[in-house]
Coordinates of C-alpha atoms and ligand atoms in Angstrom, one line a residue:
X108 CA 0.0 0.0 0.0
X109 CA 1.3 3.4 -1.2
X110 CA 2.5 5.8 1.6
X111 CA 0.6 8.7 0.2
X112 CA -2.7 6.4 -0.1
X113 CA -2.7 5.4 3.7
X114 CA -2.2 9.6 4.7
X115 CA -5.7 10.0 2.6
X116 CA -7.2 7.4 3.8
X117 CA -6.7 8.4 7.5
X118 CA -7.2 11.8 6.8
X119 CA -10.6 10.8 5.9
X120 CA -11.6 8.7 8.3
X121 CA -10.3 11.6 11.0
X122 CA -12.5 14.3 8.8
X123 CA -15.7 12.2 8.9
X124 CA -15.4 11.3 12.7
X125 CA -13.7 13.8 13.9
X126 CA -14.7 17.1 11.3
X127 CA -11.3 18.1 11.6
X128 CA -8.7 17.4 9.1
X129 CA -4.7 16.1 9.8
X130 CA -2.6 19.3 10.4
X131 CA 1.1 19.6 8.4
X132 CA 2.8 18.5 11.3
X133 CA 0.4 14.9 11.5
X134 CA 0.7 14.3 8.5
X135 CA 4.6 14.6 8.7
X136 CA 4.8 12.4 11.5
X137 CA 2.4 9.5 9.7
X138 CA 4.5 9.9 6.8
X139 CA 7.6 9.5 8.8
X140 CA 6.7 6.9 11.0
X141 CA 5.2 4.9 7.6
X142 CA 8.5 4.9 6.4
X143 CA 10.5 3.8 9.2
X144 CA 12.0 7.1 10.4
X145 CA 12.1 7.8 14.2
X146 CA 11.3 11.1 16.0
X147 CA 14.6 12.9 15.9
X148 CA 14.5 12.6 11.9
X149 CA 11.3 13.4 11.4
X150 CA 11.9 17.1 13.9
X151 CA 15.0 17.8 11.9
X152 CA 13.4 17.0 8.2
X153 CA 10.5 19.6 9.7
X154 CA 12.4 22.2 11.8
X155 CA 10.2 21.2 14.7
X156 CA 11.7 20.3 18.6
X157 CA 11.8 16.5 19.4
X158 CA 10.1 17.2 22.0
X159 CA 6.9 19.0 20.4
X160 CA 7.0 16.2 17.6
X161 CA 7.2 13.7 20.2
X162 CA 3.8 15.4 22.0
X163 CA 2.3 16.1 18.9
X164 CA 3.0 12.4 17.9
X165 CA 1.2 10.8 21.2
X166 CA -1.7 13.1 20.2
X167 CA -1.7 11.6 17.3
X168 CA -1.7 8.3 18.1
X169 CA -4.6 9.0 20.8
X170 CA -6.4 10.2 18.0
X171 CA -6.4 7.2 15.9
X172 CA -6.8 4.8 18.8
X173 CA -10.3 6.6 18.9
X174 CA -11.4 6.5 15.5
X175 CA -10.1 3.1 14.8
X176 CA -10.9 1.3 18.1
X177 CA -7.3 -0.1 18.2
X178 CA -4.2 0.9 20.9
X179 CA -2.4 2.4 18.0
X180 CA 1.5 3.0 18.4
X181 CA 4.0 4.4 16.5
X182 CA 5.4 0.8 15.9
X183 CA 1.8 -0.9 14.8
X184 CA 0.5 2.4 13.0
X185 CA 1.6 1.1 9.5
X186 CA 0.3 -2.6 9.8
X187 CA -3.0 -1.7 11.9
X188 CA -3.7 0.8 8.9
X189 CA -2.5 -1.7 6.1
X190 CA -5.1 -4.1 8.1
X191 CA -7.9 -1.9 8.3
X192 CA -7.8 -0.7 4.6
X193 CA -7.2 -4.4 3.9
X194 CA -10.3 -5.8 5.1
X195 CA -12.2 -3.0 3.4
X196 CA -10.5 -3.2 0.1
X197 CA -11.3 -7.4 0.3
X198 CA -15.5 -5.8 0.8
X199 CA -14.9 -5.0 -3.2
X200 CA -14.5 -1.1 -2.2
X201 CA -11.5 0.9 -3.6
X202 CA -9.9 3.5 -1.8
X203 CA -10.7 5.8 -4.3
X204 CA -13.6 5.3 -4.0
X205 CA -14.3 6.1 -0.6
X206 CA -12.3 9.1 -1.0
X207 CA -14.6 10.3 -4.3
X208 CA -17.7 9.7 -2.3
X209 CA -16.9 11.5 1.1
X210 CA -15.0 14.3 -0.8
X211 CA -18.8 15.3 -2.6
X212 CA -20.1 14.3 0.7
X213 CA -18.8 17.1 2.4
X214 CA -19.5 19.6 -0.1
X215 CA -23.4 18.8 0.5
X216 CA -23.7 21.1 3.1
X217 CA -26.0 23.2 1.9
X218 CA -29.1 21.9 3.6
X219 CA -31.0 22.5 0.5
X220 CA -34.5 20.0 0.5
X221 CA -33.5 18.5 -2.5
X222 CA -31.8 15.1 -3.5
X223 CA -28.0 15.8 -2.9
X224 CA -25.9 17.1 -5.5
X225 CA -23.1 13.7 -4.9
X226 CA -26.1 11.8 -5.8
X227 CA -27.2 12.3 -8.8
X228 CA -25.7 9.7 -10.4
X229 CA -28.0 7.2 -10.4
X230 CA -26.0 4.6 -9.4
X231 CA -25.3 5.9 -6.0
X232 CA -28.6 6.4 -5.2
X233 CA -29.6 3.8 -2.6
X234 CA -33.1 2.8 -2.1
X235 CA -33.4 0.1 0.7
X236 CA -36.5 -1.1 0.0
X237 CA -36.1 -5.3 1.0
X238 CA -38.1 -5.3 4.2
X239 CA -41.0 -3.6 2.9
X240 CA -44.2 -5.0 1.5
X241 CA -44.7 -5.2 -2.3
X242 CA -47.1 -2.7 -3.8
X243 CA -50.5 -3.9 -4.5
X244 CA -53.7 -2.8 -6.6
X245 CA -53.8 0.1 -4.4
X246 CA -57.2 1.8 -3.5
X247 CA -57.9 5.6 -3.2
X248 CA -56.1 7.2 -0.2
X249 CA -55.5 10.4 -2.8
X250 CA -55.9 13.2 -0.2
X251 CA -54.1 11.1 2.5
X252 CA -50.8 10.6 0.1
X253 CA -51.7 14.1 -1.1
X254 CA -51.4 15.4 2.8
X255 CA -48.0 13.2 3.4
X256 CA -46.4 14.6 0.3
X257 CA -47.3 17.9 1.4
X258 CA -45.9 17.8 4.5
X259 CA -42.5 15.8 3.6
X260 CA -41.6 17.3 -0.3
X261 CA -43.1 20.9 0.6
X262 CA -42.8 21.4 4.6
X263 CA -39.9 19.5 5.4
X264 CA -41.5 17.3 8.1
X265 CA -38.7 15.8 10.0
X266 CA -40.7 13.2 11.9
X267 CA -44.1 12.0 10.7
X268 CA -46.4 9.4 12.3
X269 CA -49.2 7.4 10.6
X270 CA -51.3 5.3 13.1
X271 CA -54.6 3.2 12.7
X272 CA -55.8 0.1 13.6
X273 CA -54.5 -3.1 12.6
X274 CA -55.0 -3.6 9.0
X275 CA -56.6 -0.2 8.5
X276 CA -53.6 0.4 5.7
X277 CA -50.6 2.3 7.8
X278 CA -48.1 -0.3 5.5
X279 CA -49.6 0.0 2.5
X280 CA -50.3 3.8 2.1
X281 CA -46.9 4.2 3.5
X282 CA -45.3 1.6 0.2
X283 CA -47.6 3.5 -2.1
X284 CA -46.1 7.0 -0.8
X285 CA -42.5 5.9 -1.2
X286 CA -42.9 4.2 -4.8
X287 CA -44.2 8.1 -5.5
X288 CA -41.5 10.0 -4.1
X289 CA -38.5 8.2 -3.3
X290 CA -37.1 9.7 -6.4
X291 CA -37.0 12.9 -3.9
X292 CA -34.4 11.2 -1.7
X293 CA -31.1 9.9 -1.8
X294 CA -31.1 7.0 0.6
X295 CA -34.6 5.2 1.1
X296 CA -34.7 2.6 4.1
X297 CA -37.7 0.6 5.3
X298 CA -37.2 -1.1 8.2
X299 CA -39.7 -3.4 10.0
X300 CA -39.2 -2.5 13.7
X301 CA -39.7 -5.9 14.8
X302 CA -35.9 -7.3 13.0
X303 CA -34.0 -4.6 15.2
X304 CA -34.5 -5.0 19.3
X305 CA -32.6 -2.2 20.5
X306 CA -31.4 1.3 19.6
X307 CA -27.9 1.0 19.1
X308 CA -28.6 -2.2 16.7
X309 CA -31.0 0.0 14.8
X310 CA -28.7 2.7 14.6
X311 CA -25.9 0.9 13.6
X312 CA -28.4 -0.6 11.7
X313 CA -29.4 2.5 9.6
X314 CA -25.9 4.1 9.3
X315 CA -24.6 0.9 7.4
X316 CA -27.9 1.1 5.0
X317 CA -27.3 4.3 4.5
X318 CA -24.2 4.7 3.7
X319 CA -21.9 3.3 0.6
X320 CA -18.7 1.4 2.0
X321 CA -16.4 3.7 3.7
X322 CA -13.7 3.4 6.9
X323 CA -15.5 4.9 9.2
X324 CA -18.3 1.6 8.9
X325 CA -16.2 -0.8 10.3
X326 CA -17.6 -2.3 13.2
X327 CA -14.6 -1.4 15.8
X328 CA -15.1 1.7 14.7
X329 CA -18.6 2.4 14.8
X330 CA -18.6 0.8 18.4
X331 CA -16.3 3.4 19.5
X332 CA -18.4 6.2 17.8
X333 CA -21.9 8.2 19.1
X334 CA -23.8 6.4 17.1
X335 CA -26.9 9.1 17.3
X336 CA -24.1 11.8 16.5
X337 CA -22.8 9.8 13.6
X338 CA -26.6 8.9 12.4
X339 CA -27.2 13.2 12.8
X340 CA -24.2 14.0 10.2
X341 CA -26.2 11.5 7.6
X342 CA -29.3 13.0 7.8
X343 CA -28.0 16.2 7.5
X344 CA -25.5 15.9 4.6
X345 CA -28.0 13.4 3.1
X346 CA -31.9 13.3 2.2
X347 CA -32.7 10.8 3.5
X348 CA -36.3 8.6 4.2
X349 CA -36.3 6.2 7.0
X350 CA -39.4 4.0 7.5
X351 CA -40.1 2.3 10.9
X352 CA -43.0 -0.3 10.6
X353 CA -44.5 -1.3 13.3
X354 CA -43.2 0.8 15.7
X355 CA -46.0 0.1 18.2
X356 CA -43.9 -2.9 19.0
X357 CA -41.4 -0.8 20.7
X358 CA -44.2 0.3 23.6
X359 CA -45.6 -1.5 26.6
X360 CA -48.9 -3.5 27.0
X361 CA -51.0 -3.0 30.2
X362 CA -50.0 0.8 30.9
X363 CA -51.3 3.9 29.2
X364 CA -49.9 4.6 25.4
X365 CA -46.7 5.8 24.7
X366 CA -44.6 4.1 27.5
X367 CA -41.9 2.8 26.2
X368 CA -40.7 -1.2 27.2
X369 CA -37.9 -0.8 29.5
X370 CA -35.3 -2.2 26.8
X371 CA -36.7 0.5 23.9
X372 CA -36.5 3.5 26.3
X373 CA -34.1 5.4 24.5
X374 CA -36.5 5.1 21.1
X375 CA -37.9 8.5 22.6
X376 CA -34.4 10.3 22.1
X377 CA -34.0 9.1 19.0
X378 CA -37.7 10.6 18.3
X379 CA -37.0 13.9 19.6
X380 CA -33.5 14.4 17.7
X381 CA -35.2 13.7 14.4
X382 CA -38.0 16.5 15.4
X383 CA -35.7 18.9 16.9
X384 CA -32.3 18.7 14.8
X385 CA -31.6 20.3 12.3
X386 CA -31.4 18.2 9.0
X387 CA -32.7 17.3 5.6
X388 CA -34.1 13.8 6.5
X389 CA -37.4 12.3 7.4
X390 CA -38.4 9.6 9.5
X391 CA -41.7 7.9 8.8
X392 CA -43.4 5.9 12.0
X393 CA -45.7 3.2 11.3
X394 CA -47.8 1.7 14.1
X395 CA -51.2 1.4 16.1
X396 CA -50.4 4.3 18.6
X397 CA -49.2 7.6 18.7
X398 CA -45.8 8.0 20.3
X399 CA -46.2 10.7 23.5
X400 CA -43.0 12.5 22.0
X401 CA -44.5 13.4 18.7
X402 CA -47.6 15.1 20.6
X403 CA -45.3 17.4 22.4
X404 CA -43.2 18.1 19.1
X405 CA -46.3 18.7 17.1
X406 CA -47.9 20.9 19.7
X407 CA -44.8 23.3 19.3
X408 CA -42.8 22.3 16.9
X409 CA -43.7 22.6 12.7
X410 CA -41.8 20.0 11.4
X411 CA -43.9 16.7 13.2
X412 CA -46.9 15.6 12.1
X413 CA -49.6 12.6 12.9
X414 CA -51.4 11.2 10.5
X415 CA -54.7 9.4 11.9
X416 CA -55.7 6.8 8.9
X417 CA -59.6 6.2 9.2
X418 CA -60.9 4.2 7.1
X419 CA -61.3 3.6 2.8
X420 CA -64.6 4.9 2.8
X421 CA -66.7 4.2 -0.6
X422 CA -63.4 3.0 -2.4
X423 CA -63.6 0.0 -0.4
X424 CA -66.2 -0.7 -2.8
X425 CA -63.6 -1.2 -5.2
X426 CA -61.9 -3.8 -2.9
X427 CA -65.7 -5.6 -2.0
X428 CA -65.7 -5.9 -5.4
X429 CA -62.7 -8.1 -6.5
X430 CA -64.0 -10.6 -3.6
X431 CA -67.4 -10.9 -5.8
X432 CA -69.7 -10.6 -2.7
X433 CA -73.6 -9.9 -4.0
X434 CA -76.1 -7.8 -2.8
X435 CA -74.4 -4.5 -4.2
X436 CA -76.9 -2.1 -2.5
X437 CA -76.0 -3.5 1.3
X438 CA -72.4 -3.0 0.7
X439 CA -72.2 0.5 2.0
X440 CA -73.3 -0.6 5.7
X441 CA -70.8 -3.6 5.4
X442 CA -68.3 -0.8 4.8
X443 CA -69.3 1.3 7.6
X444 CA -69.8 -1.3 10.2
X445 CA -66.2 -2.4 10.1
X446 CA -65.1 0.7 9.5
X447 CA -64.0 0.6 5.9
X448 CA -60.8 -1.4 7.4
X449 CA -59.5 -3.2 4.4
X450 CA -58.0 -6.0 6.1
X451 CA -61.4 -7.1 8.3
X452 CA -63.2 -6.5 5.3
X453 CA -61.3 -8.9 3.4
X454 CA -61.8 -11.5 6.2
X455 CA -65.5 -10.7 6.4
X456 CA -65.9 -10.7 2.5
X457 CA -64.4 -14.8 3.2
X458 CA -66.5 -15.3 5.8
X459 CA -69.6 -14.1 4.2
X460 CA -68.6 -16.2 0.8
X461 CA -68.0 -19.5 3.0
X462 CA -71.1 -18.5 5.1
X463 CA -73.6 -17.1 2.9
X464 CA -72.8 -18.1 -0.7
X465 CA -71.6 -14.4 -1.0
X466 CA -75.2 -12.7 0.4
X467 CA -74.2 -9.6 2.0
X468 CA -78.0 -9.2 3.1
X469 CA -78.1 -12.7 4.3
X470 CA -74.8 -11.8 6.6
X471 CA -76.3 -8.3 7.9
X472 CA -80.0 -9.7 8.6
X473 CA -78.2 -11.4 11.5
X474 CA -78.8 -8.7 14.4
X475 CA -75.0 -9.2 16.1
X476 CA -72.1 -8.3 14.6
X477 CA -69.9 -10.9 13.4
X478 CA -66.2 -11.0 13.9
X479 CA -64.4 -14.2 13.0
X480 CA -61.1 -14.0 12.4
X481 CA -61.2 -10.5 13.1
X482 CA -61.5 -11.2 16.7
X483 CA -57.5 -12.6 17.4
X484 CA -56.5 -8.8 16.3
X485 CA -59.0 -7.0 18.3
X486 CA -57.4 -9.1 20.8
X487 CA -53.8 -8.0 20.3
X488 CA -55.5 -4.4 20.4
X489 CA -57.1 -5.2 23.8
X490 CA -54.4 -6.7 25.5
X491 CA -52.4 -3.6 25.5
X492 CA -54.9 -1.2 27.2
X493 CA -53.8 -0.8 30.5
X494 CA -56.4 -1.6 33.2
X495 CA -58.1 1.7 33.8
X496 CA -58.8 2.3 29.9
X497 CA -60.2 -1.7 30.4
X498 CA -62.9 -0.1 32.6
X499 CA -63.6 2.9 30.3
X500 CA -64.1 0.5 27.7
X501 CA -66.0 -1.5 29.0
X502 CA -68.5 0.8 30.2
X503 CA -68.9 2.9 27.1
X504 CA -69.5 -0.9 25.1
X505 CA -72.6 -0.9 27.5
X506 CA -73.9 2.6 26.2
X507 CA -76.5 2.5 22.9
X508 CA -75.5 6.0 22.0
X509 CA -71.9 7.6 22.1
X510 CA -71.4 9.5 25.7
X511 CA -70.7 13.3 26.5
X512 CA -67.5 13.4 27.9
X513 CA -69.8 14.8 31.7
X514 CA -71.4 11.6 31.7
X515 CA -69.1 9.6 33.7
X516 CA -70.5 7.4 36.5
X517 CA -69.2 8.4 40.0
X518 CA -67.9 5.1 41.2
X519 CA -66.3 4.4 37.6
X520 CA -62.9 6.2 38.0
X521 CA -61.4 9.0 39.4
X522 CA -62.0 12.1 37.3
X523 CA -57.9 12.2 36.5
X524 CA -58.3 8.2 35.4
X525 CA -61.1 9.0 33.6
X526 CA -59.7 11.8 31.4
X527 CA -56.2 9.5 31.0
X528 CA -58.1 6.7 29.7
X529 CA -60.0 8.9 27.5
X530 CA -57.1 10.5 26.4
X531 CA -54.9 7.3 25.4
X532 CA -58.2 5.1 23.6
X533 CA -58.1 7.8 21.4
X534 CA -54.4 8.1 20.9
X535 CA -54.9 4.1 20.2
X536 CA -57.3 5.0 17.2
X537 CA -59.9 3.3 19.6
X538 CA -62.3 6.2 20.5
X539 CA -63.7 9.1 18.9
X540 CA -65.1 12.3 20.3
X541 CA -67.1 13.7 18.1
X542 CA -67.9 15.5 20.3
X543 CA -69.7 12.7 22.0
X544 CA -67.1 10.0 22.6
X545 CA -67.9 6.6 20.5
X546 CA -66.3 3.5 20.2
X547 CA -66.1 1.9 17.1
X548 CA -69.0 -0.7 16.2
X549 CA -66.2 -4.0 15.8
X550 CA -64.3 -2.7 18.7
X551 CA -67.9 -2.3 21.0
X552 CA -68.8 -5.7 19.4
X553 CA -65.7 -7.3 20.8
X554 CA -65.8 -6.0 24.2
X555 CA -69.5 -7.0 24.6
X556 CA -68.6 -10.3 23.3
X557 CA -65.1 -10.4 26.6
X558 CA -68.1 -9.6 29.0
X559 CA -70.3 -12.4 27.7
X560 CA -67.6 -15.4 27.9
X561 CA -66.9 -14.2 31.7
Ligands
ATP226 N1 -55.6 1.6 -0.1 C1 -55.7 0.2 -0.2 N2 -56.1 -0.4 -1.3 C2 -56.1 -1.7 -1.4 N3 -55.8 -2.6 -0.4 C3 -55.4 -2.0 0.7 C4 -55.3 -0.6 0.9 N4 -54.9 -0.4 2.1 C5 -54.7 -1.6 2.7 N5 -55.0 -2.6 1.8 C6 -54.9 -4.0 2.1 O1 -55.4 -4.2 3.4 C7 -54.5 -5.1 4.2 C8 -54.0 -4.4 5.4 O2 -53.2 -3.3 5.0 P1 -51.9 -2.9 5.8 O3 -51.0 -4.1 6.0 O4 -51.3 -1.8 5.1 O5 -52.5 -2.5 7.2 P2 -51.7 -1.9 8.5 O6 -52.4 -0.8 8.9 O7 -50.3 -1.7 8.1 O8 -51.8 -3.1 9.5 P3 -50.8 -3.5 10.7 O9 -51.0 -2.5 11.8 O10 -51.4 -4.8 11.2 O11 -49.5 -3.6 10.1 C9 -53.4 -5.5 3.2 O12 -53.8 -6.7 2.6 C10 -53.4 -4.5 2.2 O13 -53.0 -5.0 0.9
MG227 MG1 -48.5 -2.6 8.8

């Protein structure tokens, strides 16, 4: 390995971790020291003390102990470097490479909304889409995508959340929206939550996606780097879209919503740095609650954003359609009654075809609500709630008409209980208040149907 090659090399990899570059006398001493010379040489070649060259040397070598994750020493600089570039180089990346890219990396610094300027070659854009979904005949949802492109392309969101139910279509209007503007972004990455337990995984995770081959991705290093400051620099000097799915996996069962599980605390950090930092980038949360930071960061903060997905409406006449139920005129209250949730009515549309030959009047004449296989995902939904939410719910399911919020029974909770448990339903897509509060027909159906069985 050329001399000359190694001092760019390490020069890079200080830049990107450190943002500083080597000074003249550094670079002397690496030069030096690669070619065998000792101390007193190198001061008299450079007009520089021993002394000072032997300080500025130990810096040095502090320096690159960091950044490497290595005890490097003057005598196992040259090989520990040789070794490093070595294992890259056998990845199928060329130094120069890695140079080319970083050097255009750090002249994106403009902060401009638009796709880098390093990356508009085509072949360096990166678009990790292998954990997503793959797009279907997709249904409506015009004003929804119309509202997300809005807020990422024109606004610069920096954090958006999409919640619903179960099966309501978080995934797939997320996989539609990406196929229509990943164009706008220079790294794409969809992860499913569920493949990456903790933060520092994830992170590591992401910066490896989202980022070509370079030094500063080897593993020894990145362990001895802050990840979250590391993962900042990309989403600034890059535009980048990162998709969580199923985030709702990261938060506990049995309390209120938004409480983290112990081991996915730090998830909120990573939440608030996307909203609050400064940066190009965008990170998309899929799940079936709202995360508590993204409240507080929409309440005062422009670039966060919650999208609440309700329902297809009439398009999921469309979908009704390909299943070749009958009874066209009934369809409508088929629609409404599971709350034009694609996914249940999919499994409804089955059961009504293995039931009832297809009759859709034949299924509604029955006067309770069927649920089938819809009922193991309410339960999932259930389980979660914590216990004073349980007794909300259960009352309300009791209730023929939807309830002024003044209506609470005295013995049923305190009044502070009472408003938390009104307070995280709806932040769980369960209850609406509107104004009265109402529980969605499946959901009431469910709960009636838990009372019954005890
Ligand atoms: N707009 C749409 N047009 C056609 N089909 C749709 C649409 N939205 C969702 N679907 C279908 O409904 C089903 C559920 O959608 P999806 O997986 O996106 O739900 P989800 O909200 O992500 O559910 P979960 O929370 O369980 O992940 C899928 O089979 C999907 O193909
Ligand atoms: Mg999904």
């Amino acid at each position: 390995m050329e001399m000359q090659e190694a001092l760019q090399w390490a020069d890079r990899l200080i830049f990107d971790t450190k943002g500083k570059h080597l000074d003249s006398l550094q670079r002397a001493i690496l030069e030096g020291v690669w070619e065998g010379k000792d101390y007193k040489d190198i001061s008299e070649e450079h007009h520089r003390s021993k002394d000072h060259v032997r300080k500025s040397a130990s810096e040095l070598w502090k320096l690159l102990s960091e950044v490497l994750g290595e005890d490097v020493k003057k005598k196992n600089m040259r090989s520990l470097i040789e070794n490093e570039v070595f294992s890259y180089n056998n990845d199928g990346v060329h130094i120069g490479n890695q140079i080319n890219f970083c050097s255009e990396l750090d002249n994106n610094t403009e902060g401009n909304k638009k796709r880098s300027p390093f990356t508009n070659k085509e072949s360096q854009l990166h678009h990790d889409l292998s954990q997503a979904p793959e797009t279907i005949r997709f249904y409506d949802r015009i004003d929804e995508l119309a509202t997300l492109k809005q807020w990422i392309l024109t606004e610069n969101s920096r954090v958006i959340a999409i919640t619903g139910l179960s099966g309501i279509g978080k995934t797939a209007l997320a996989r539609q929206l990406v196929e229509d503007i990943k164009d706008n972004f220079d790294r794409v990455l969809w992860l499913t939550h569920r493949k990456f337990p903790t933060l520092n995984a994830l992170q590591s995770h992401i910066i490896k996606s989202l980022s070509p081959p370079r030094p500063s991705q080897n593993s020894s290093i990145i362990s001895h780097l802050n990840s979250r400051s590391f993962l900042l620099d990309y989403l600034r000097n890059q535009r980048c879209l990162i998709i969580l799915d199923d985030f709702q996996e990261t938060l506990n069962l049995g309390e209120l919503v938004g409480n983290y599980c112990p081991e996915y605390q730090n998830y909120s950090q990573l939440i608030e740095e996307f909203g609050r930092f400064s940066h190009q980038s965008c990170l998309l949360l899929l799940g079936w609650e709202q995360p508590l930071e993204i409240t507080t960061l929409e309440a005062e903060n422009i670039y966060c954003k919650t999208l609440k997905l309700s329902g297809l409406g009439e398009s999921a006449n469309q979908l009704l359609q390909t299943r070749n139920l009958k009874d066209r005129q009934q369809w409508s209250k088929l629609i409404e009654l599971y709350n034009g949730n694609p996914l249940w009515l999919n499994i409804i549309a089955t059961a009504i075809l293995d039931l009832f030959d297809g009759s859709v009047q034949k299924f509604l004449s029955y006067p309770t609500l069927y649920l089938g296989d819809i009922e193991p995902i309410l339960k999932q939904h259930y389980q979660r709630l914590s216990k004073s939410e349980k007794i909300l719910i259960q009352w309300l399911s009791t209730q023929d008409k939807p309830v002024d919020i003044g209506q609470k029974p005295p013995n049923l909770l305190s009044d502070s209980d009472y408003f938390k448990a009104i307070q995280s339903l709806k932040k769980r897509n369960f209850l609406e208040q509107s104004p009265a509060l109402t529980l969605q027909v499946a959901i009431k159906q469910y709960v009636k149907n838990l009372s019954l069985e005890q």
